XYZ file of C-alpha atoms in Angstrom:
486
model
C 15.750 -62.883 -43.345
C 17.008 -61.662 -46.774
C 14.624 -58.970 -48.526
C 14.973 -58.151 -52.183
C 13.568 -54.980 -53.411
C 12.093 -54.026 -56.837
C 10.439 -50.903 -58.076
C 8.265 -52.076 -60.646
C 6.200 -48.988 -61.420
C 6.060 -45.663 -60.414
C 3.882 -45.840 -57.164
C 4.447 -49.676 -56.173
C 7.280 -51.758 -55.240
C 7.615 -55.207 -54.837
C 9.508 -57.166 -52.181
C 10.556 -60.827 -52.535
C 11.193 -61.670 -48.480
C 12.925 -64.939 -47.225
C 12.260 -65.880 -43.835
C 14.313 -69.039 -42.276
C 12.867 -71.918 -42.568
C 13.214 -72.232 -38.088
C 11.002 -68.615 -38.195
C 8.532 -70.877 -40.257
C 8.629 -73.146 -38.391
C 7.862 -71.569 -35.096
C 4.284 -70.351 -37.351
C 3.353 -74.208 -38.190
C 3.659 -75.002 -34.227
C 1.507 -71.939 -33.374
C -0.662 -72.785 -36.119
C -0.941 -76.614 -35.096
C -1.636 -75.575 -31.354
C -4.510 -72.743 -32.509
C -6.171 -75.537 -34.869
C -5.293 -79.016 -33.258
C -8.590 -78.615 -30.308
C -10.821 -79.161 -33.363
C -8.829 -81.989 -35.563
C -10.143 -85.767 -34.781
C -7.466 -88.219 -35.438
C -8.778 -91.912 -35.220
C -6.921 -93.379 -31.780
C -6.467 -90.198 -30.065
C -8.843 -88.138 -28.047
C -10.354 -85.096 -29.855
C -7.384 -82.158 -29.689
C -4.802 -84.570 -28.155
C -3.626 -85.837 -31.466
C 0.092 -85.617 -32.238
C 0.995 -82.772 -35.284
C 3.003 -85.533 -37.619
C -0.048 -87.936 -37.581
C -2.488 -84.511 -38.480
C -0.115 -83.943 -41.643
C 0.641 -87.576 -42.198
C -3.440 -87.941 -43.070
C -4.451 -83.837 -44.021
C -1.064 -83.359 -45.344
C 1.573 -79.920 -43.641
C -0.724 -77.472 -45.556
C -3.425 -77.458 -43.018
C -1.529 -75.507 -41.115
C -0.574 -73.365 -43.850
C -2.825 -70.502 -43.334
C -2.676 -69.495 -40.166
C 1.249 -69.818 -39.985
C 1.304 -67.794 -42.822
C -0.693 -65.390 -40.492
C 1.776 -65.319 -37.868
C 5.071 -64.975 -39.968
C 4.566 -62.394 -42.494
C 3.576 -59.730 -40.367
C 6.405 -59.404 -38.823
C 8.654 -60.354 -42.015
C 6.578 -57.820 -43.797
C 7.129 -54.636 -41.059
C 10.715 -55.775 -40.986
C 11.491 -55.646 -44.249
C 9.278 -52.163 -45.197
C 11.001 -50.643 -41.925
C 14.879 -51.574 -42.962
C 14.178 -50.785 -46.767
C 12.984 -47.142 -46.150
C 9.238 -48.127 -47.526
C 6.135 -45.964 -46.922
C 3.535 -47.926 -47.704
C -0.180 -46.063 -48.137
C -2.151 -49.370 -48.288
C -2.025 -53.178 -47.972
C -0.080 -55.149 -49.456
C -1.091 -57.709 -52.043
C 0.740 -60.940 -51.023
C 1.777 -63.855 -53.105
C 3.481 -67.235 -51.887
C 6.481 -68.248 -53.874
C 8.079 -71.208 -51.610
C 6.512 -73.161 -48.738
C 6.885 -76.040 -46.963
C 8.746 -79.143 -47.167
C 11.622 -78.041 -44.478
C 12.544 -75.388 -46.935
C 12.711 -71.819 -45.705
C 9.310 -69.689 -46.576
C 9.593 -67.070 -49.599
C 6.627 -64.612 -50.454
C 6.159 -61.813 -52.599
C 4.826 -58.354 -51.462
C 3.546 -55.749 -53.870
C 3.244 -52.312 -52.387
C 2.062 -49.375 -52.928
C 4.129 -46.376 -52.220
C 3.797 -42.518 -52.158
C 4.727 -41.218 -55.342
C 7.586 -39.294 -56.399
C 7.382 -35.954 -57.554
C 8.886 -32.369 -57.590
C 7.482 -29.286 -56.299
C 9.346 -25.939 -58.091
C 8.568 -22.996 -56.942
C 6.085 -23.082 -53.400
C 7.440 -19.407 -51.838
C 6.376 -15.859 -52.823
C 2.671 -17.494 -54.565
C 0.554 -14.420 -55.146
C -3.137 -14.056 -53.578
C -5.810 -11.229 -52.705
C -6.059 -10.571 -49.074
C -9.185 -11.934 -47.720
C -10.804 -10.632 -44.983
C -14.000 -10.721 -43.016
C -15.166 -7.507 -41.100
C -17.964 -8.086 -39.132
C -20.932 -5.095 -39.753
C -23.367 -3.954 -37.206
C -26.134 -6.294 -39.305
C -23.967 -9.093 -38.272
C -24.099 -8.410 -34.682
C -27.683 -7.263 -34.654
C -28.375 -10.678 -36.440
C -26.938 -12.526 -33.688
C -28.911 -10.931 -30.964
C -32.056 -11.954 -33.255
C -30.775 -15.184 -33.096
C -30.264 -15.544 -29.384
C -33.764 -13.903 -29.313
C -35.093 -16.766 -30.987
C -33.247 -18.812 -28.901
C -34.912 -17.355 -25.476
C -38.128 -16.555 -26.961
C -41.825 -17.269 -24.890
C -44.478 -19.795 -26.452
C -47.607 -18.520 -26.149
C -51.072 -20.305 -26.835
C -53.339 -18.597 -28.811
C -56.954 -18.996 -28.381
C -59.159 -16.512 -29.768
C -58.405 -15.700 -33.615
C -57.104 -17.944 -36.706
C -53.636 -19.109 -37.831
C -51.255 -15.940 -39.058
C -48.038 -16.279 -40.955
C -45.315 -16.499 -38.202
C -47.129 -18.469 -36.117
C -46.787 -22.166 -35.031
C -49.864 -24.269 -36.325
C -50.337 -28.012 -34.380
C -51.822 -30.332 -37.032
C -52.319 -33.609 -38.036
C -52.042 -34.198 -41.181
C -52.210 -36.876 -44.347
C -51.623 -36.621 -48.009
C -52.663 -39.027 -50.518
C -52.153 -38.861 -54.247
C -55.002 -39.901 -56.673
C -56.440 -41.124 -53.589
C -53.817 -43.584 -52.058
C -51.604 -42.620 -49.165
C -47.835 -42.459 -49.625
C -45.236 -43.383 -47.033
C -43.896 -40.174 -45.105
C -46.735 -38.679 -46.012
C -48.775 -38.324 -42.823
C -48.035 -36.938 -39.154
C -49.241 -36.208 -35.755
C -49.246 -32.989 -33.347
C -46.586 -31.663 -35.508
C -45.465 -28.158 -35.035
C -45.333 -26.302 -38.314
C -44.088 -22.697 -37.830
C -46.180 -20.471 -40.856
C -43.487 -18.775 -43.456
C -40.895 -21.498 -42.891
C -41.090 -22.570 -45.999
C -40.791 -26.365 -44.186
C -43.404 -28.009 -46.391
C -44.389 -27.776 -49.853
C -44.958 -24.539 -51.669
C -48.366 -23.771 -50.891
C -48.947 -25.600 -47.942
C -48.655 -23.243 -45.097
C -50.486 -20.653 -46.928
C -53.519 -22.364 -47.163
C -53.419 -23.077 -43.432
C -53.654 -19.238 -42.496
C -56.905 -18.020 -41.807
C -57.646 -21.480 -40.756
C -59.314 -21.917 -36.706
C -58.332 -24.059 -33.874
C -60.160 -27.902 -34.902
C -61.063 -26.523 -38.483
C -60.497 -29.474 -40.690
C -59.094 -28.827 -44.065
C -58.182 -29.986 -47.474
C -54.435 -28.891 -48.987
C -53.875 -29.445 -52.400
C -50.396 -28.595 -53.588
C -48.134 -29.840 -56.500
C -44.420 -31.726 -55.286
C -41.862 -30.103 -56.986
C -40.282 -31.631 -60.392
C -36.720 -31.737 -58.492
C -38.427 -33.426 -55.561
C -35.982 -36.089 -53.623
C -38.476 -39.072 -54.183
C -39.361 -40.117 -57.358
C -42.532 -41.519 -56.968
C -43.872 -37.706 -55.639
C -41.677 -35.661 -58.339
C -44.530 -33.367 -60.187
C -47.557 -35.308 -58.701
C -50.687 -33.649 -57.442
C -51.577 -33.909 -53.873
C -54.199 -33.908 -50.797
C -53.526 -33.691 -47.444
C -56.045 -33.914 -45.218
C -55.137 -31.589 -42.283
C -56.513 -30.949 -38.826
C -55.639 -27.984 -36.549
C -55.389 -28.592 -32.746
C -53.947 -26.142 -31.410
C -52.158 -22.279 -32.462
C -48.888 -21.168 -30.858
C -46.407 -17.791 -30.867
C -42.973 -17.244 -30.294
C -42.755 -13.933 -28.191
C -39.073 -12.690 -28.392
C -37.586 -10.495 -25.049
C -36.837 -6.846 -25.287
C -32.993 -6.507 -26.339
C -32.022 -4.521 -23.526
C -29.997 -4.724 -20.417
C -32.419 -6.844 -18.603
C -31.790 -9.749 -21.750
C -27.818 -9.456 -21.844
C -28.106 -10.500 -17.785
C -30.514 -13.099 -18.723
C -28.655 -15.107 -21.348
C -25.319 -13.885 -20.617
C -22.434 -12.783 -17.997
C -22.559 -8.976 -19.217
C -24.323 -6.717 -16.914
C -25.359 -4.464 -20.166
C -26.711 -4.841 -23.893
C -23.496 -3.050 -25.449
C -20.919 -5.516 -23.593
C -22.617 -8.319 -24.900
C -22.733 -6.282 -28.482
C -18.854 -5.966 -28.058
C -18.451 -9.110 -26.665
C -20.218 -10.876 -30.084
C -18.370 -8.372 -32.285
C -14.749 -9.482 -31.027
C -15.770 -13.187 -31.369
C -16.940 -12.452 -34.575
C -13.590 -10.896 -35.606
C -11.699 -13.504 -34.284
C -13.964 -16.006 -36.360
C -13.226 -14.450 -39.311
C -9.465 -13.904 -39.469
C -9.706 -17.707 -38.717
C -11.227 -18.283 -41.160
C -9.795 -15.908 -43.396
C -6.761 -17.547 -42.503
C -7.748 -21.065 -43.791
C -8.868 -19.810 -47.013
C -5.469 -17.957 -47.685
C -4.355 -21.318 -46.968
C -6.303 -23.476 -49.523
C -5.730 -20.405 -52.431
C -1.804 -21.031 -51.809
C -1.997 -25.015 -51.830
C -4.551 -24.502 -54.685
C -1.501 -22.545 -56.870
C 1.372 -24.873 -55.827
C -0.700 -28.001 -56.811
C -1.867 -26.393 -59.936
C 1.725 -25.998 -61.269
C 2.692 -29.829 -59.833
C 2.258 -32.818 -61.502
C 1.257 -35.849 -59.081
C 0.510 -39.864 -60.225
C -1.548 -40.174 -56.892
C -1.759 -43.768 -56.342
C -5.903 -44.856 -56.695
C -5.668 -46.814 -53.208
C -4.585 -42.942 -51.691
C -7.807 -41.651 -53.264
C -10.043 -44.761 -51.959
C -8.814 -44.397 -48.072
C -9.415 -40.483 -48.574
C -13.157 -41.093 -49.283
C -13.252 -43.525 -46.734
C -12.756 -40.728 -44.127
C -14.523 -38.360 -45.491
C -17.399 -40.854 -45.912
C -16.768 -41.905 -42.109
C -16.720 -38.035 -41.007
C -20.350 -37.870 -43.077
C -21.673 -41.057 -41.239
C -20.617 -39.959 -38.236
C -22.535 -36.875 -38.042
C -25.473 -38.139 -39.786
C -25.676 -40.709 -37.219
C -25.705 -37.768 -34.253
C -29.111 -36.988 -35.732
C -30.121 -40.611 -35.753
C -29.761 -41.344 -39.865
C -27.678 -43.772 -41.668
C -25.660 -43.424 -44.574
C -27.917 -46.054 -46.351
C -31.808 -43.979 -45.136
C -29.880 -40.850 -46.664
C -28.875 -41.573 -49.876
C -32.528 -43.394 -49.814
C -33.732 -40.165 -49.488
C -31.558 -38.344 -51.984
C -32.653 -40.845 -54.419
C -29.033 -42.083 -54.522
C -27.178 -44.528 -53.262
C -24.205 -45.334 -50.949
C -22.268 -46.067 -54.039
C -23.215 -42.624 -55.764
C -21.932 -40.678 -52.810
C -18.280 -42.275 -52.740
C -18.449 -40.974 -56.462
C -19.132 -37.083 -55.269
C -16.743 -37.343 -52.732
C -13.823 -38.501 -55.372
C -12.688 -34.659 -56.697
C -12.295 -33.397 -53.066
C -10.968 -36.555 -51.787
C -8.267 -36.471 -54.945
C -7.677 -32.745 -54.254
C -7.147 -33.594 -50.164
C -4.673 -36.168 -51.158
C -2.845 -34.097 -53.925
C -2.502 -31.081 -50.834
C -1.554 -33.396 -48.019
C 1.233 -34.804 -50.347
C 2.356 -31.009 -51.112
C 2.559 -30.162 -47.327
C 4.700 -33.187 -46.628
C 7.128 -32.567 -49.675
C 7.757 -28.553 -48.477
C 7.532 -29.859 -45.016
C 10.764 -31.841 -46.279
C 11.857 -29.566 -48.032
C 11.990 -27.020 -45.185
C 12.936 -29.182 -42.548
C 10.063 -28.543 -40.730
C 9.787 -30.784 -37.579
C 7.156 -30.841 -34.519
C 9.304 -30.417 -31.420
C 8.777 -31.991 -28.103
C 7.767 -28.893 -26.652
C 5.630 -28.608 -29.649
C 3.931 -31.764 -28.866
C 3.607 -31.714 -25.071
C 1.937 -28.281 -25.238
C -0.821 -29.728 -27.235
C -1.483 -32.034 -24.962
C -1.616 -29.893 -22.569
C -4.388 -28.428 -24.002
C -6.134 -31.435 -24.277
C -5.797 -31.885 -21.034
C -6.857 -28.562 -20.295
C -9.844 -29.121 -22.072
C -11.063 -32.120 -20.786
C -9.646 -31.018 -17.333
C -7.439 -34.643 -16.859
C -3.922 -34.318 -15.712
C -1.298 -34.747 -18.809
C -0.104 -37.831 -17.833
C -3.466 -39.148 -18.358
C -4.181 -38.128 -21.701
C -0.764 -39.575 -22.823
C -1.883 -43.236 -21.441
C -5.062 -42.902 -22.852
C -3.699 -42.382 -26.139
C -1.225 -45.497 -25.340
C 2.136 -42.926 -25.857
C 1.177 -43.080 -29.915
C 1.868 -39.109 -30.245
C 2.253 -39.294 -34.348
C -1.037 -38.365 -34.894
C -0.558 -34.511 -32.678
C 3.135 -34.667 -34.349
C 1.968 -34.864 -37.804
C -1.151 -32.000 -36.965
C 1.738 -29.376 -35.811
C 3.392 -30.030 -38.477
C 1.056 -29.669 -41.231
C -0.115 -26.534 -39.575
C 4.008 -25.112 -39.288
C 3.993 -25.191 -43.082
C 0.818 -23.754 -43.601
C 1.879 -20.991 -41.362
C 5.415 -21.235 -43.518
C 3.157 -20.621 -46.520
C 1.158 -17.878 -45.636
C 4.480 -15.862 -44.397
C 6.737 -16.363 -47.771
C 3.656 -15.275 -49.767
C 2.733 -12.077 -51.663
C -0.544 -11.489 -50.538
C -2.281 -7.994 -51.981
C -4.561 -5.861 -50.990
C -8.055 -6.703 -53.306
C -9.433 -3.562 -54.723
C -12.911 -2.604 -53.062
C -15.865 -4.151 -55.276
C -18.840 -2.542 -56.380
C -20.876 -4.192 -54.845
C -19.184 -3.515 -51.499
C -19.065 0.116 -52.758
C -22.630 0.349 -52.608
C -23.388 -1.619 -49.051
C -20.672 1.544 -47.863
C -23.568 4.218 -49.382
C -26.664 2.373 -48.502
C -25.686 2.135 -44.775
C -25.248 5.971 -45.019
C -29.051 6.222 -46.012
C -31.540 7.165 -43.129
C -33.634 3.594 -42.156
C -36.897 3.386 -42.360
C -39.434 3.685 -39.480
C -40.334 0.093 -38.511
C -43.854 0.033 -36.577
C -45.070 -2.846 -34.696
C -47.642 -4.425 -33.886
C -48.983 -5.727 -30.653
C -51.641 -8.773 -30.169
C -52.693 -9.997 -27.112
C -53.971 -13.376 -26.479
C -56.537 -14.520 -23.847
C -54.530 -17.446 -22.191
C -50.534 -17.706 -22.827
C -48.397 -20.644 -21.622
C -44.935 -19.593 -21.313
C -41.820 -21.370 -21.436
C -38.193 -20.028 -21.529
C -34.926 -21.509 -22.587
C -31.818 -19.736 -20.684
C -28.898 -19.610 -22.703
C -25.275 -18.856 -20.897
C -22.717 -16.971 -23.152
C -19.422 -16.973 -21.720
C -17.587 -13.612 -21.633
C -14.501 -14.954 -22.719
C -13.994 -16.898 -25.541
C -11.280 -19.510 -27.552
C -11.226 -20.357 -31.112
C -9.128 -23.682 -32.073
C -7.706 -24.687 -35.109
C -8.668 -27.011 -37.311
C -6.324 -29.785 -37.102
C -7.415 -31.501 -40.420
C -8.115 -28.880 -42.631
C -8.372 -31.156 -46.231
C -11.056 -33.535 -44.306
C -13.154 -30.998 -43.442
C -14.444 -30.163 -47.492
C -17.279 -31.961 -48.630
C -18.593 -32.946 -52.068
């Protein structure tokens, strides 16, 4: 096989590839035996006819296409692999010479990774970050695992409050006609969420269990479907039913219940540490992205438009994907954001070109550095896989059929972040105002809180046990430039 190789601009090259007319050949007989099962040939039995009488009447080129689909393949990963070629999409194939005993010639333009420089990527100057978890932060997480293991009660004997949870039906028309989405049943509307429209929930307080009621609110000018945006509205509600969440005491009694900690103040110190390890993670990853942020400011990239495209393809695969874990599609969202499928690719396109431009910066220094990811590297990753999944190592390798590039690449890209973040000059910020005055407002007394007791005459009660684990991992992110959204 005889390749020649031509750069013809600055991110694609073009390869003319020969391939012997015998390696041709050995296509057209595949290609006959795929295609001859549905070829009638007068005086032969359906799929028993001979190949020279099939090209004596259809001519060789019906078996053109699919040889073509068996040779150049291969020709094409040959000739990429002993040229040095890094191709970052398909190719865009053209046939020069075929047929006629003659040995087959195509063309191949490709598109490369570009060339470029990066100057200067060590000492790059940025403020320290930092997050310090507060005692608000830890109080607010024992208010959220409060929620979390909070009682439903029924209330029976006064009206809907704010904070409660209202059962309705309910329907809204505008100028008298329904509109779709518009109308529910036995749904649970907690009072203060600010779930519905403006105006909604407050006219439902004061309201009494099977009270039947009118709503009339405005939708919002910025509202998602244009048919509602600014329109006047009726919904005609009914109330069935009033519930309340009852939240446990925080005390020693609730850290047993929802945790391993035999007392409040290990669980307090147990959520502080997490939340100190959380945030020099991800302190960490933004003193990453402000040092790739500086380096690609001062570097000057052509980024090929097919590296962009297969960018927002992930991200817009990532997006699916975890729309679909709450049962939407791509298509019933951007429905609902008044947008289309189309639009979103579009909002994706700055972060997708800055995700590119930063992976392509990481690989260059990576170069640069020599920066490799070792065997031992890779095998104690997947050793933590296994780990994880609790599967012997052995296993994970055959499941991922011994293709380790992907875990390679990962370490790697995360060495020379680390490589980064070490050869930097990162300073101390000064102290903000702002920050200044959170310092002498915690210093102030608090105000007395009082509360308030109500007792209903039936409660149904329900709890939700929630298991915190004393001890606690935090992994990191393995694609770091995927993970930004538009």
């Amino acid at each position: 096989m005889n390749v020649k190789v031509e750069k013809t601009d600055k991110n694609t090259v073009t390869l003319e590839i020969e391939v012997e007319k015998e390696k041709f050949e050995e296509g057209m007989e595949k290609s006959y035996r795929k295609n001859v099962k549905s070829i009638s040939i007068p005086g032969f039995r359906k799929g028993k006819a001979p190949r020279k009488f099939i090209e004596k009447i259809y001519g060789e080129a019906v078996f053109f296409e699919d040889a073509i689909n068996f040779v150049c393949p291969d020709a094409y990963d040959t000739a990429i692999s002993e040229n040095n070629i890094f191709p970052v999409a398909q190719p865009e194939i053209d046939i020069v010479k075929i047929g006629n005993g003659e040995n087959f010639v195509f063309k191949a333009v490709v598109t490369v990774k570009p060339e470029f420089e990066v100057s200067e990527y060590k000492g790059i100057k940025v403020d320290k970050i930092e997050y310090i978890p507060k005692d608000e932060d830890v109080n607010a997480e024992l208010s959220r695992m409060q929620e979390q293991n909070a009682s439903v009660v029924t209330i029976e004997d006064r009206a809907v409050e704010t904070g409660d949870i209202a059962v309705i039906d309910y329907e809204g028309s505008v100028d008298g006609v329904p509109f779709d989405g518009g109308a529910d049943k036995g749904h649970e509307l907690t009072i203060g969420s600010g779930q519905f429209i403006p105006g909604f929930e407050d006219q439902l307080i004061g309201k009494n269990i099977g009270e039947e009621c009118d709503v009339h609110v405005t939708f919002p000018e910025e509202y998602h479907a244009e048919n509602l945006k600014g329109k006047a509205a009726v919904f005609k509600v009914t109330i069935h039913a009033i519930k309340k969440k009852e939240l446990p005491a925080l005390d020693d009694e609730f850290a047993k219940d929802v945790s391993s900690f035999d007392t409040l103040e290990e669980l307090k110190a147990d959520i502080l540490d997490k939340m100190k390890k959380s945030g020099e993670t991800r302190a960490l990853r933004e003193t990453e992205d402000k040092i790739l942020e500086a380096i690609a400011e001062a570097t000057e990239i052509d980024i090929p438009r097919p590296m962009i495209d297969t960018q927002i393809d992930k991200m817009m695969d990532d997006f699916n994907y975890r729309l679909s874990s709450q049962g939407i599609s791509l298509e019933q969202y951007a429905s609902y954001m008044g947008s289309t499928v189309q639009d979103m690719r579009t909002q994706f396109e700055d972060n997708a070109a800055k995700a590119v431009k930063g992976n392509l910066i990481i690989e260059k220094i990576a170069e640069l550095e020599k920066i490799e990811a070792t065997e031992e590297e890779v095998n104690a990753e997947l050793q933590k896989m296994a780990d994880t999944y609790k599967m012997e190592i052995d296993k994970i390798k055959k499941i991922m059929g011994g293709n380790m590039d992907g875990i390679a690449a990962d370490i790697k890209t995360n060495k020379t972040l680390t490589f980064l973040v070490e050869n930097a000059e990162i300073k101390k910020a000064r102290k903000k105002a702002a920050e200044k005055e959170d310092a002498a407002a915690e210093k102030k007394p608090a105000a007395k809180k009082t509360t308030t007791k109500t007792t209903a005459k039936t409660t149904t009660k329900t709890t939700t046990k929630k298991t915190t684990e004393k001890k606690s991992t935090t992994k990191k992110a393995a694609e770091k430039s995927d993970s930004k959204e538009a």
